[in-house]
Coordinates of C-alpha atoms in Angstrom, one line a residue:
Chain W
M176 CA -0.2 -0.3 0.0
R177 CA 1.1 3.1 -1.1
T178 CA 1.6 6.0 2.3
G179 CA 0.0 9.1 1.9
R180 CA 2.3 12.0 2.4
G181 CA 2.4 13.9 6.0
E182 CA 1.4 10.6 7.7
S183 CA 2.9 10.3 10.5
E184 CA 4.9 7.2 12.0
A185 CA 1.9 6.5 14.5
V186 CA -0.3 5.8 11.5
G187 CA -0.5 1.3 11.2
H188 CA -1.1 0.5 14.6
G189 CA -4.8 0.3 16.5
L190 CA -6.1 3.5 18.4
P191 CA -4.9 4.9 21.8
V192 CA -7.4 3.5 24.8
Q193 CA -5.2 4.6 27.5
E194 CA -7.0 7.9 28.5
A195 CA -7.1 8.2 32.2
G196 CA -7.3 12.0 33.5
A197 CA -5.2 15.0 31.8
D198 CA -4.0 12.1 29.3
R199 CA -7.3 11.8 27.4
D200 CA -6.1 15.3 25.7
A201 CA -2.9 13.9 24.5
V202 CA -4.7 10.7 23.2
L203 CA -7.4 12.9 21.1
T204 CA -4.5 14.6 20.4
Q205 CA -2.6 12.3 18.7
L206 CA -5.3 10.4 16.9
V207 CA -5.6 13.4 15.2
V208 CA -2.3 14.2 14.6
D209 CA -1.7 11.1 13.1
H210 CA -4.9 10.2 10.2
Y211 CA -6.2 14.0 9.6
D212 CA -3.8 15.5 6.8
R213 CA -4.5 12.3 5.0
L214 CA -8.2 12.1 6.1
V215 CA -8.4 15.1 4.9
R216 CA -6.4 14.3 1.3
L217 CA -9.0 11.5 1.0
A218 CA -11.8 13.6 1.5
R219 CA -11.0 16.5 -0.2
L220 CA -10.6 14.2 -3.2
V221 CA -14.7 12.5 -2.8
C222 CA -16.3 15.7 -1.5
R223 CA -14.5 18.2 -3.8
D224 CA -15.1 20.9 -0.9
G225 CA -12.4 21.9 1.7
A226 CA -15.1 22.5 4.2
D227 CA -17.1 19.0 3.9
A228 CA -13.8 17.4 3.9
A229 CA -13.5 18.7 7.0
D230 CA -17.1 17.6 7.4
A231 CA -16.7 14.1 7.0
V232 CA -13.4 13.8 8.8
Q233 CA -14.8 15.4 11.7
V234 CA -17.6 12.6 12.0
G235 CA -14.8 9.6 11.5
L236 CA -12.9 11.3 14.5
E237 CA -15.9 11.1 15.9
Q238 CA -16.3 7.6 15.7
A239 CA -13.3 6.8 15.9
W240 CA -13.1 8.3 19.6
K241 CA -16.0 6.9 20.3
H242 CA -15.3 3.3 19.4
R243 CA -11.1 3.4 20.0
A244 CA -11.9 0.4 22.5
S245 CA -12.8 -1.4 20.0
I246 CA -10.1 -0.8 17.6
R247 CA -7.0 -2.4 18.9
E248 CA -6.1 -4.3 16.1
P249 CA -2.4 -3.4 14.4
G250 CA -2.6 -1.9 10.7
A251 CA -6.4 -1.9 11.5
A252 CA -7.2 2.2 12.8
R253 CA -5.9 3.1 9.0
A254 CA -8.6 1.5 7.1
W255 CA -10.9 1.4 9.6
L256 CA -11.2 5.5 9.9
D257 CA -10.5 5.8 6.0
R258 CA -13.7 3.4 5.6
V259 CA -16.0 5.7 7.4
V260 CA -14.6 9.1 6.5
V261 CA -15.3 8.3 2.4
R262 CA -18.3 6.7 3.7
E263 CA -19.3 10.4 5.4
A264 CA -18.0 11.7 2.5
V265 CA -20.4 9.8 0.2
R266 CA -23.1 10.6 1.4
I267 CA -22.2 14.3 2.0
A268 CA -21.3 14.9 -1.8
R269 CA -24.0 13.0 -3.1
S270 CA -26.6 15.5 -0.5
R271 CA -24.9 17.8 -2.3
R272 CA -27.6 18.1 -4.4
S273 CA -30.1 19.5 -2.2
W274 CA -30.7 23.0 -1.4
F275 CA -28.6 23.9 1.7
A276 CA -25.8 22.5 -0.3
R277 CA -26.1 24.2 -3.7
I278 CA -26.1 27.0 -2.1
R279 CA -23.4 27.1 0.0
H280 CA -21.5 25.7 -2.6
L281 CA -22.8 28.0 -5.0
E282 CA -19.6 30.0 -6.2
T283 CA -17.4 27.4 -6.5
E284 CA -20.1 25.6 -8.8
V285 CA -20.2 27.9 -10.8
D286 CA -17.5 30.6 -10.7
P287 CA -16.1 31.0 -15.2
V288 CA -13.1 31.4 -13.4
E289 CA -10.3 28.7 -11.6
P290 CA -9.4 30.8 -8.2
A291 CA -5.8 31.2 -8.8
D292 CA -3.4 28.4 -7.2
P293 CA -0.9 29.5 -5.6
R294 CA 1.4 26.3 -6.2
G295 CA 1.3 28.5 -10.2
E296 CA -0.1 27.9 -12.7
P297 CA -1.3 24.0 -13.2
S298 CA -0.3 21.9 -16.3
P299 CA -2.9 21.7 -19.2
D300 CA -3.3 18.2 -19.1
R301 CA -4.0 18.5 -15.0
V302 CA -6.9 21.4 -15.9
V303 CA -8.0 18.8 -18.5
L304 CA -8.0 16.3 -15.5
R305 CA -9.7 18.2 -12.6
A306 CA -12.9 19.4 -15.2
A307 CA -12.8 15.7 -16.0
F308 CA -12.6 14.5 -11.9
R309 CA -15.3 16.8 -11.5
T310 CA -17.7 15.1 -14.0
L311 CA -16.9 11.6 -11.5
T312 CA -20.0 10.3 -9.6
P313 CA -18.8 10.7 -5.8
D314 CA -19.0 7.0 -5.8
Q315 CA -16.6 6.8 -9.0
R316 CA -13.7 9.6 -7.0
A317 CA -14.4 7.7 -4.1
V318 CA -12.7 4.6 -4.9
L319 CA -10.1 5.7 -7.2
A320 CA -9.3 8.2 -4.1
L321 CA -9.2 4.9 -2.5
H322 CA -7.3 2.8 -4.9
L323 CA -4.7 5.2 -6.4
H324 CA -4.2 7.4 -4.1
L325 CA -4.4 6.0 -1.3
G326 CA -2.9 2.8 -3.0
Y327 CA -5.5 0.2 -1.9
T328 CA -6.6 -3.0 -3.5
I329 CA -9.1 -3.5 -5.3
A330 CA -10.3 -6.5 -2.8
E331 CA -9.3 -3.7 -0.2
T332 CA -11.0 -1.0 -2.1
A333 CA -14.5 -2.9 -1.6
A334 CA -14.3 -3.7 1.5
I335 CA -13.8 0.2 3.0
V336 CA -16.1 1.6 0.5
G337 CA -18.5 -1.6 1.0
A338 CA -19.1 -2.6 -2.1
P339 CA -19.3 -5.8 -4.4
V340 CA -15.1 -6.8 -5.2
E341 CA -16.4 -6.6 -9.7
T342 CA -18.3 -3.2 -9.2
V343 CA -15.5 -1.5 -7.4
R344 CA -14.0 -2.9 -10.3
S345 CA -15.7 -1.7 -12.4
R346 CA -16.2 1.8 -11.3
V347 CA -12.5 2.1 -11.3
R348 CA -12.4 0.8 -15.2
M349 CA -14.9 3.8 -15.6
A350 CA -13.5 6.0 -14.0
R351 CA -10.2 5.9 -15.5
E352 CA -11.7 5.1 -19.4
R353 CA -13.9 8.5 -18.6
M354 CA -10.3 10.3 -17.3
R355 CA -8.1 8.7 -20.2
Q356 CA -10.8 9.7 -22.8
E357 CA -10.8 13.2 -21.3
L358 CA -6.8 13.5 -21.4
T359 CA -6.5 12.0 -24.9
G360 CA -9.7 12.8 -26.2
V361 CA -10.0 9.1 -27.3
P362 CA -11.8 6.8 -25.5
R363 CA -10.5 3.2 -25.3
Chain I
M146 CA -6.6 12.9 -34.9
S147 CA -3.3 14.9 -34.0
R148 CA 0.2 12.7 -33.6
D149 CA 0.0 13.3 -29.9
Q150 CA -3.5 13.0 -29.6
H151 CA -2.7 9.4 -31.2
D152 CA 0.4 8.9 -29.2
R153 CA -1.3 10.1 -25.4
A154 CA -4.1 7.6 -26.8
A155 CA -2.2 4.7 -26.7
M156 CA -0.9 5.5 -23.0
S157 CA -0.8 2.1 -21.0
D158 CA -3.0 1.9 -18.2
E159 CA 0.3 1.8 -15.7
R160 CA 1.4 5.6 -17.5
L161 CA -1.9 6.4 -17.3
D162 CA -2.2 5.3 -13.5
I163 CA 1.3 7.0 -12.7
T164 CA -0.8 10.3 -13.9
L165 CA -4.1 9.6 -11.9
R166 CA -1.9 9.5 -8.8
E167 CA -0.3 12.4 -9.5
F168 CA -3.2 14.3 -10.2
L169 CA -5.1 13.0 -7.7
D170 CA -2.2 13.7 -4.8
W171 CA -1.8 17.4 -6.6
Q172 CA -5.9 17.8 -6.3
A173 CA -5.9 16.7 -3.0
E174 CA -3.5 19.3 -2.3
D175 CA -5.9 22.0 -4.5
L176 CA -9.4 21.7 -2.5
G177 CA -9.4 24.8 -0.3
G178 CA -8.2 24.6 3.6
A179 CA -10.1 22.4 5.7
P180 CA -12.0 26.3 7.7
D181 CA -11.9 25.0 11.9
R182 CA -14.9 23.4 11.9
T183 CA -15.0 24.0 16.1
G184 CA -18.7 23.8 17.0
M185 CA -19.8 22.3 14.0
L186 CA -21.5 18.8 15.7
A187 CA -24.9 19.5 15.1
R188 CA -24.3 20.7 11.6
V189 CA -27.8 19.9 9.8
T190 CA -27.3 16.5 7.7
V191 CA -29.1 15.8 4.5
R192 CA -29.7 13.0 2.5
P193 CA -30.7 12.2 -1.1
A194 CA -33.9 11.7 -1.8
R195 CA -34.6 9.4 -3.6
R196 CA -33.0 5.6 -3.2
P197 CA -32.9 6.1 1.1
G198 CA -30.5 3.5 1.7
I199 CA -32.0 0.1 4.1
T200 CA -31.7 0.9 8.1
T201 CA -30.6 -1.7 10.1
T202 CA -32.6 -3.7 12.0
A203 CA -32.0 -2.1 15.7
W204 CA -32.1 0.8 14.0
R205 CA -35.7 0.0 12.9
M206 CA -36.4 -0.6 15.9
A207 CA -35.5 2.7 17.9
I208 CA -37.4 4.2 14.9
L209 CA -41.0 2.5 15.8
A210 CA -40.2 2.6 19.1
L211 CA -39.8 6.5 19.2
I212 CA -42.7 6.8 16.6
A213 CA -45.2 5.1 19.2
V214 CA -43.8 6.6 21.7
A215 CA -44.5 10.0 19.3
L216 CA -47.8 8.7 18.0
M217 CA -49.3 7.5 22.3
A218 CA -48.1 11.6 22.8
A219 CA -50.0 13.1 19.8
L220 CA -53.1 10.8 20.9
L221 CA -52.9 12.0 24.5
A222 CA -52.9 15.4 22.9
V223 CA -55.8 15.0 20.1
L224 CA -57.8 13.8 23.3
A225 CA -56.8 16.1 25.7
R226 CA -58.1 19.0 22.8
P227 CA -61.3 20.6 22.5
P228 CA -63.5 19.2 19.8
Q229 CA -62.7 21.0 16.3
D230 CA -64.7 21.2 13.4
P231 CA -63.0 17.8 11.2
V232 CA -63.3 19.2 8.5
A233 CA -61.2 22.5 8.3
P234 CA -58.0 21.6 7.9
F235 CA -58.5 19.5 5.3
G236 CA -60.2 22.3 3.7
R237 CA -58.1 24.0 1.4
G238 CA -56.3 20.7 0.7
R239 CA -52.8 19.5 2.8
I240 CA -49.6 20.2 1.8
T241 CA -47.1 16.5 1.8
F242 CA -42.9 16.5 2.1
G243 CA -40.2 14.7 2.7
F244 CA -38.5 15.5 5.4
T245 CA -35.5 14.2 7.0
A246 CA -34.0 16.5 10.8
P247 CA -30.6 15.8 11.6
G248 CA -29.3 13.6 12.1
A249 CA -32.9 11.2 11.9
S250 CA -33.7 8.9 9.4
A251 CA -36.6 10.5 5.9
Q252 CA -39.5 10.5 6.7
V253 CA -43.3 11.4 4.7
L254 CA -45.5 13.6 6.3
S255 CA -48.3 15.5 5.9
V256 CA -49.9 18.9 7.6
A257 CA -52.8 20.3 7.4
F258 CA -52.4 23.4 5.2
D259 CA -52.0 25.7 8.4
G260 CA -49.3 23.6 9.2
S261 CA -51.8 21.4 11.7
D262 CA -52.7 17.8 12.1
P263 CA -49.1 16.3 11.2
R264 CA -49.1 12.9 9.8
T265 CA -46.2 10.3 9.2
L266 CA -47.2 7.9 6.4
W267 CA -45.8 5.5 6.7
P268 CA -43.9 3.7 10.0
E269 CA -40.4 3.6 8.7
E270 CA -37.9 5.4 6.5
A271 CA -39.8 6.5 3.0
T272 CA -38.9 9.4 0.7
W273 CA -39.6 11.4 -2.9
P274 CA -43.7 11.5 -2.2
V275 CA -46.1 12.0 -5.1
V276 CA -49.5 12.9 -4.3
S277 CA -52.0 12.1 -6.1
P278 CA -54.2 14.5 -8.9
D279 CA -57.4 14.4 -6.1
G280 CA -55.1 14.3 -3.1
T281 CA -56.5 11.2 -1.9
R282 CA -53.3 9.2 -1.8
V283 CA -49.2 9.2 -1.6
M284 CA -47.2 7.2 -3.4
L285 CA -43.7 6.6 -1.5
A286 CA -40.5 4.9 -1.7
H287 CA -39.4 2.3 0.7
A288 CA -37.0 -0.6 1.3
A289 CA -38.1 -3.6 0.5
G290 CA -35.9 -6.0 2.3
Q291 CA -32.5 -7.3 0.3
G292 CA -31.3 -4.1 -0.3
R293 CA -34.5 -3.6 -2.6
E294 CA -36.6 -0.4 -3.0
T295 CA -40.0 -0.5 -4.7
T296 CA -42.7 2.1 -3.7
T297 CA -46.3 1.7 -1.5
I298 CA -49.7 3.7 -2.0
V299 CA -50.8 5.2 1.3
S300 CA -54.0 6.9 1.5
A301 CA -53.3 10.8 2.7
D302 CA -54.8 10.3 6.4
G303 CA -52.3 7.5 6.4
E304 CA -54.5 4.6 7.0
R305 CA -54.9 2.3 4.0
S306 CA -51.8 1.7 1.3
W307 CA -51.8 -0.7 -1.4
P308 CA -47.6 -1.9 -2.1
I309 CA -46.5 -2.3 -5.2
P310 CA -45.1 -5.7 -5.1
L311 CA -41.4 -6.3 -6.7
P312 CA -41.0 -8.9 -9.4
A313 CA -39.7 -11.7 -7.8
D314 CA -38.5 -12.8 -10.3
L315 CA -36.3 -10.4 -11.6
A316 CA -34.3 -7.8 -9.6
V317 CA -35.3 -4.1 -10.5
N318 CA -36.3 -1.1 -7.5
L319 CA -39.6 0.6 -8.3
V320 CA -39.3 4.4 -7.6
P321 CA -42.3 6.7 -7.6
G322 CA -42.4 8.4 -10.9
A323 CA -46.2 10.3 -11.8
W324 CA -50.2 9.6 -11.5
S325 CA -52.4 9.6 -14.1
P326 CA -54.8 12.6 -14.4
E327 CA -57.5 9.7 -13.2
G328 CA -55.8 8.7 -10.4
D329 CA -56.1 5.0 -11.3
R330 CA -52.5 4.2 -12.5
V331 CA -48.7 5.1 -11.6
A332 CA -46.1 5.4 -13.3
L333 CA -43.0 3.9 -11.7
D334 CA -39.1 4.8 -12.0
G335 CA -37.6 0.9 -12.8
W336 CA -33.7 0.4 -11.6
S337 CA -31.3 -1.7 -10.7
E338 CA -27.6 -1.9 -9.9
T339 CA -27.4 -5.5 -11.2
D340 CA -29.4 -6.0 -14.3
P341 CA -29.1 -2.4 -16.1
T342 CA -31.5 -3.8 -19.0
L343 CA -34.4 -3.1 -16.5
N344 CA -34.0 0.1 -16.4
G345 CA -36.8 2.1 -17.4
V346 CA -40.7 3.2 -16.6
W347 CA -43.3 0.8 -15.3
L348 CA -46.5 1.4 -15.2
A349 CA -49.2 -0.1 -12.5
N350 CA -52.9 0.0 -10.9
A351 CA -53.1 2.6 -7.9
D352 CA -54.2 -0.8 -6.1
G353 CA -50.8 -2.1 -6.7
T354 CA -51.9 -4.7 -8.8
G355 CA -50.7 -4.6 -13.6
L356 CA -47.8 -4.0 -12.8
T357 CA -45.9 -3.6 -16.3
R358 CA -43.1 -2.2 -18.8
L359 CA -43.2 0.9 -20.6
T360 CA -39.9 2.0 -22.1
H361 CA -36.8 0.3 -21.8
A362 CA -33.8 2.6 -20.8
A363 CA -31.1 3.5 -23.4
P364 CA -27.8 2.0 -22.3
G365 CA -26.5 3.8 -19.8
T366 CA -29.7 6.2 -18.5
E367 CA -32.7 5.4 -16.0
D368 CA -36.1 6.7 -17.4
L369 CA -37.3 8.9 -15.0
P370 CA -41.7 9.8 -15.5
V371 CA -41.8 13.3 -14.2
A372 CA -45.4 14.4 -15.1
W373 CA -48.3 12.8 -16.6
S374 CA -50.1 14.9 -18.9
P375 CA -53.3 15.9 -18.4
D376 CA -55.0 14.5 -21.5
G377 CA -53.0 10.8 -20.0
T378 CA -51.6 10.3 -23.3
R379 CA -48.2 10.9 -22.7
L380 CA -45.4 11.0 -20.1
L381 CA -42.8 13.5 -19.3
V382 CA -39.4 11.6 -18.6
V383 CA -35.9 12.8 -17.8
A384 CA -33.1 10.3 -19.7
L385 CA -31.1 10.3 -16.7
A386 CA -27.3 9.5 -17.1
S387 CA -26.5 6.2 -14.8
G388 CA -24.3 8.0 -12.0
S389 CA -25.2 11.3 -12.7
D390 CA -28.3 13.6 -12.1
T391 CA -29.0 15.6 -15.5
G392 CA -30.5 14.4 -18.6
P393 CA -32.1 15.2 -21.3
L394 CA -36.4 15.7 -21.0
E395 CA -38.2 13.3 -23.2
V396 CA -42.2 13.0 -24.1
V397 CA -43.2 9.3 -24.1
P398 CA -46.3 9.0 -26.0
L399 CA -48.8 6.0 -23.2
D400 CA -48.7 4.4 -26.5
G401 CA -45.9 3.4 -27.4
G402 CA -45.4 5.8 -30.4
E403 CA -42.0 7.8 -30.7
R404 CA -40.5 9.4 -28.0
I405 CA -39.7 12.9 -28.8
R406 CA -37.4 15.4 -27.0
V407 CA -38.3 18.4 -25.6
T408 CA -35.2 20.3 -24.4
R409 CA -33.3 21.3 -27.1
E410 CA -30.0 19.3 -28.1
D411 CA -27.2 21.1 -26.0
Q412 CA -29.6 21.5 -22.5
V413 CA -30.5 18.9 -19.3
V414 CA -32.4 19.5 -16.5
W415 CA -31.5 18.5 -13.1
F416 CA -33.0 15.6 -11.3
S417 CA -33.2 16.7 -7.7
S418 CA -34.6 16.5 -4.6
F419 CA -36.4 20.3 -5.7
G420 CA -39.0 18.0 -6.9
P421 CA -39.6 17.4 -10.4
P422 CA -38.1 19.7 -12.9
A423 CA -40.6 20.2 -15.8
S424 CA -44.5 20.5 -15.5
W425 CA -47.7 20.1 -18.1
A426 CA -49.8 22.6 -19.4
P427 CA -52.7 21.7 -18.1
D428 CA -54.2 22.1 -21.7
S429 CA -51.0 19.5 -22.6
A430 CA -49.8 21.1 -24.8
S431 CA -46.7 22.4 -23.9
V432 CA -44.5 22.3 -21.1
A433 CA -42.2 24.5 -18.9
Y434 CA -39.0 22.6 -17.6
V435 CA -35.7 24.3 -16.5
G436 CA -33.1 23.6 -18.7
I437 CA -29.4 24.0 -18.1
G438 CA -27.1 24.4 -20.7
R439 CA -24.4 21.0 -20.7
A440 CA -21.6 23.1 -21.1
N441 CA -22.5 25.6 -18.7
G442 CA -22.4 23.5 -15.3
M443 CA -25.3 24.4 -13.9
V444 CA -26.4 27.5 -15.4
G445 CA -29.8 27.7 -16.7
A446 CA -33.1 29.5 -16.8
P447 CA -37.3 28.7 -17.2
F448 CA -38.6 27.6 -20.6
V449 CA -41.6 26.6 -22.0
A450 CA -41.4 24.3 -25.0
R451 CA -44.7 23.7 -26.8
L452 CA -44.4 20.7 -28.2
D453 CA -44.9 21.5 -32.3
G454 CA -42.0 21.7 -33.2
S455 CA -40.7 25.0 -32.1
A456 CA -37.8 25.5 -30.3
P457 CA -38.8 25.9 -26.3
L458 CA -39.1 30.0 -25.5
R459 CA -36.9 31.1 -22.5
V460 CA -39.2 32.8 -20.4
G461 CA -36.7 34.1 -17.3
D462 CA -33.4 35.1 -17.0
H463 CA -30.1 32.5 -16.6
A464 CA -28.5 31.8 -13.6
A465 CA -27.4 29.3 -11.5
Y466 CA -29.7 25.7 -9.9
D467 CA -32.5 27.2 -11.1
T468 CA -36.1 25.0 -10.1
G469 CA -39.4 25.2 -10.4
A470 CA -40.6 25.5 -13.9
R471 CA -44.2 25.0 -12.6
Y472 CA -47.6 25.8 -14.0
S473 CA -50.6 27.3 -12.3
P474 CA -53.2 25.5 -11.8
D475 CA -55.6 27.8 -14.8
G476 CA -52.1 27.8 -16.6
Q477 CA -51.5 31.5 -16.9
W478 CA -48.3 31.6 -14.4
I479 CA -45.5 29.1 -14.3
T480 CA -43.4 29.6 -10.9
Y481 CA -39.4 29.4 -11.1
D482 CA -36.6 30.1 -8.8
R483 CA -32.6 31.6 -9.3
P484 CA -30.9 33.2 -7.1
V485 CA -30.7 36.7 -6.7
D486 CA -26.9 38.1 -6.2
A487 CA -23.8 37.4 -5.4
S488 CA -24.9 35.6 -2.3
G489 CA -26.4 33.2 -3.9
R490 CA -29.6 33.3 -2.4
H491 CA -33.0 32.6 -4.4
Q492 CA -36.2 33.5 -4.8
L493 CA -39.1 33.2 -6.5
F494 CA -40.7 34.5 -10.0
L495 CA -43.7 33.9 -11.8
V496 CA -44.2 34.7 -15.6
R497 CA -46.7 34.2 -18.5
P498 CA -46.2 31.1 -20.6
D499 CA -45.0 33.4 -23.1
G500 CA -43.0 34.8 -21.5
T501 CA -44.0 38.1 -20.8
D502 CA -45.4 39.5 -17.2
G503 CA -41.8 38.1 -15.3
R504 CA -42.2 39.4 -11.7
Q505 CA -40.2 38.8 -8.8
L506 CA -42.1 37.1 -6.7
T507 CA -40.6 37.1 -2.9
T508 CA -37.8 39.5 -1.6
E509 CA -35.2 39.2 1.0
A510 CA -37.8 40.1 4.1
T511 CA -40.6 37.4 2.6
A512 CA -39.3 35.2 5.5
G513 CA -36.2 36.9 5.9
M514 CA -33.4 34.2 4.0
G515 CA -33.6 32.4 0.4
L516 CA -36.1 31.2 -1.3
C517 CA -36.8 28.0 -3.9
C518 CA -38.9 25.6 -5.3
A519 CA -42.4 26.9 -4.7
T520 CA -45.5 24.3 -5.3
W521 CA -48.5 25.5 -5.6
S522 CA -52.0 25.1 -3.2
P523 CA -55.1 23.3 -5.2
D524 CA -56.8 26.7 -6.3
G525 CA -53.4 28.6 -7.9
G526 CA -53.7 31.7 -4.9
S527 CA -50.6 30.2 -2.8
L528 CA -47.8 28.7 -3.3
V529 CA -45.5 26.2 -0.7
F530 CA -41.9 26.8 -0.5
Q531 CA -38.5 26.3 1.1
G532 CA -36.7 28.8 2.7
G533 CA -33.4 28.6 4.9
P534 CA -30.7 30.7 5.6
D535 CA -28.2 28.2 5.0
A536 CA -27.7 25.2 6.8
T537 CA -31.5 24.9 7.9
A538 CA -34.3 25.3 6.4
T539 CA -37.9 25.0 6.9
L540 CA -41.7 25.6 4.6
F541 CA -43.3 28.1 4.1
T542 CA -46.7 29.1 2.6
M543 CA -48.0 32.4 0.8
A544 CA -50.5 33.8 -1.3
L545 CA -49.8 35.0 -4.2
D546 CA -50.9 39.0 -2.9
A547 CA -49.4 39.0 0.2
T548 CA -45.2 40.1 1.0
V549 CA -44.5 38.2 4.0
A550 CA -45.0 34.0 4.3
T551 CA -46.1 32.6 7.2
P552 CA -43.7 29.1 8.5
L553 CA -45.5 25.6 7.9
R554 CA -43.5 23.9 9.6
E555 CA -41.2 25.0 13.3
E556 CA -38.7 21.7 12.8
V557 CA -35.7 22.7 10.0
G558 CA -34.2 20.0 8.3
A559 CA -33.9 19.3 5.2
Y560 CA -37.5 19.1 2.4
A561 CA -38.1 16.9 -0.3
Q562 CA -40.6 17.7 -2.5
P563 CA -43.5 20.3 -1.1
A564 CA -47.0 19.3 -2.6
W565 CA -50.3 21.0 -1.4
R566 CA -53.3 19.1 -2.6

């Protein structure tokens, strides 16, 4: 599995459970430090919105905190958190059909001018891919993010999103072909 | 194809995946910083109104227990109330809508025109209510077990129900679409994740019998029936691209005739929880819809198509996320909503079907917030619509000659498909 950027050394272990007294804040802080950056990036890819992504991550961390005693298997915490966050992110992304969301996201959705990128002008390919990525469904963005961005296998991705392996394989293939088509101008 | 295009078309999956990984790494950083969300734990969550998820047994038990407690409380409240005229709450019709309270499951509720006499029409998670023309019945979508969804027709008082059984040998789900003008038949959105060849419009009698198939959706699409013509001969259908929430609007004759595209070639309509994106004129001669440019994000405008081969007529200004385009009962007006300023808040508009007499009906002063998704009262003199400042919304009613809206509901949450019959 590929390791996401900004990930701390603690990732890959179970969730901390010792939180007696003043240690509670420290344990919670460590949980956030260990996973927050990776989870936010994952949720951003699915939601395509920073605020929604933060909400999805917050749900994930709340769930992790509530269930921390039951997740002590080494390596289980990361996939468990990714699962909670990506499912919440998909739910939020789907709910953007709602009236609340369309008002909240109005400017980012319809602004004809892309905001300036502080990292400099993106390459033409990235501009094309960004437009294509926007047209994918939340489910397709989720499997691409898990499989290609975080490096989960198809089977692991299927377990995380809670869909059959063949369904996930199909989603990845469709998303990949959509991106290829936009990139090359030719479907394969 | 240029040589460069040809070279890129030949890109291997491995090369493509490397490109996509680099893009995803870059894109994950490209969507703005995560703001401080402290204090947002209670943020209203909203669910897609269509296709409810299946609740677990534990949740269902909990929901049923809560409903039982609520029903007991309501019963006690009714018994403690002085006698009232039983006809009064129904005298000007009832308003039915889907509602999802923060953190709760989706419900279908019905209230009198003044907000009194609330009734839950289905004891479990349910959504997408479509009310019969005479207002006596509501069809709604709910879980049918084994991950499937179906439609049940419920009396407006919630007392009786007529389920539409799913075919045992076909993995199709049946979701509410439209009522026939006589109220004796319903058109359903049939769809299947495992066998998309089952996607299409299905018809059934209003007592749940006689399930038949009307259309076979084109590959990669679904056929969503949104309105039955008043003369009973045709259906308005959104040919929704699977996995998307937009598609062209088409007229499907019930006698098996050729489908006719309503939207222009460069347009689609947006199928959302804010109600049907199109409506029939009472004389069945024209259709009002909000058309969205295929290449223009979610920017659209209200149009009227006369179905005689002429080009659709734009009857309002272009804006983002317009909804509505609903004919008044007498066919003299069309209501729609669009944002009125940079804040993105929507307000309601009225316009004649020929594009004249257009005017803004509501302002920020009407309810102190953005408003959208209006539908007409049975007499055409009032509207019911959603309003909310941000992540909260509720329902309002307003007479056309009034300047201030009347709150219909105090409870905030996600509302869907309000209908007044």
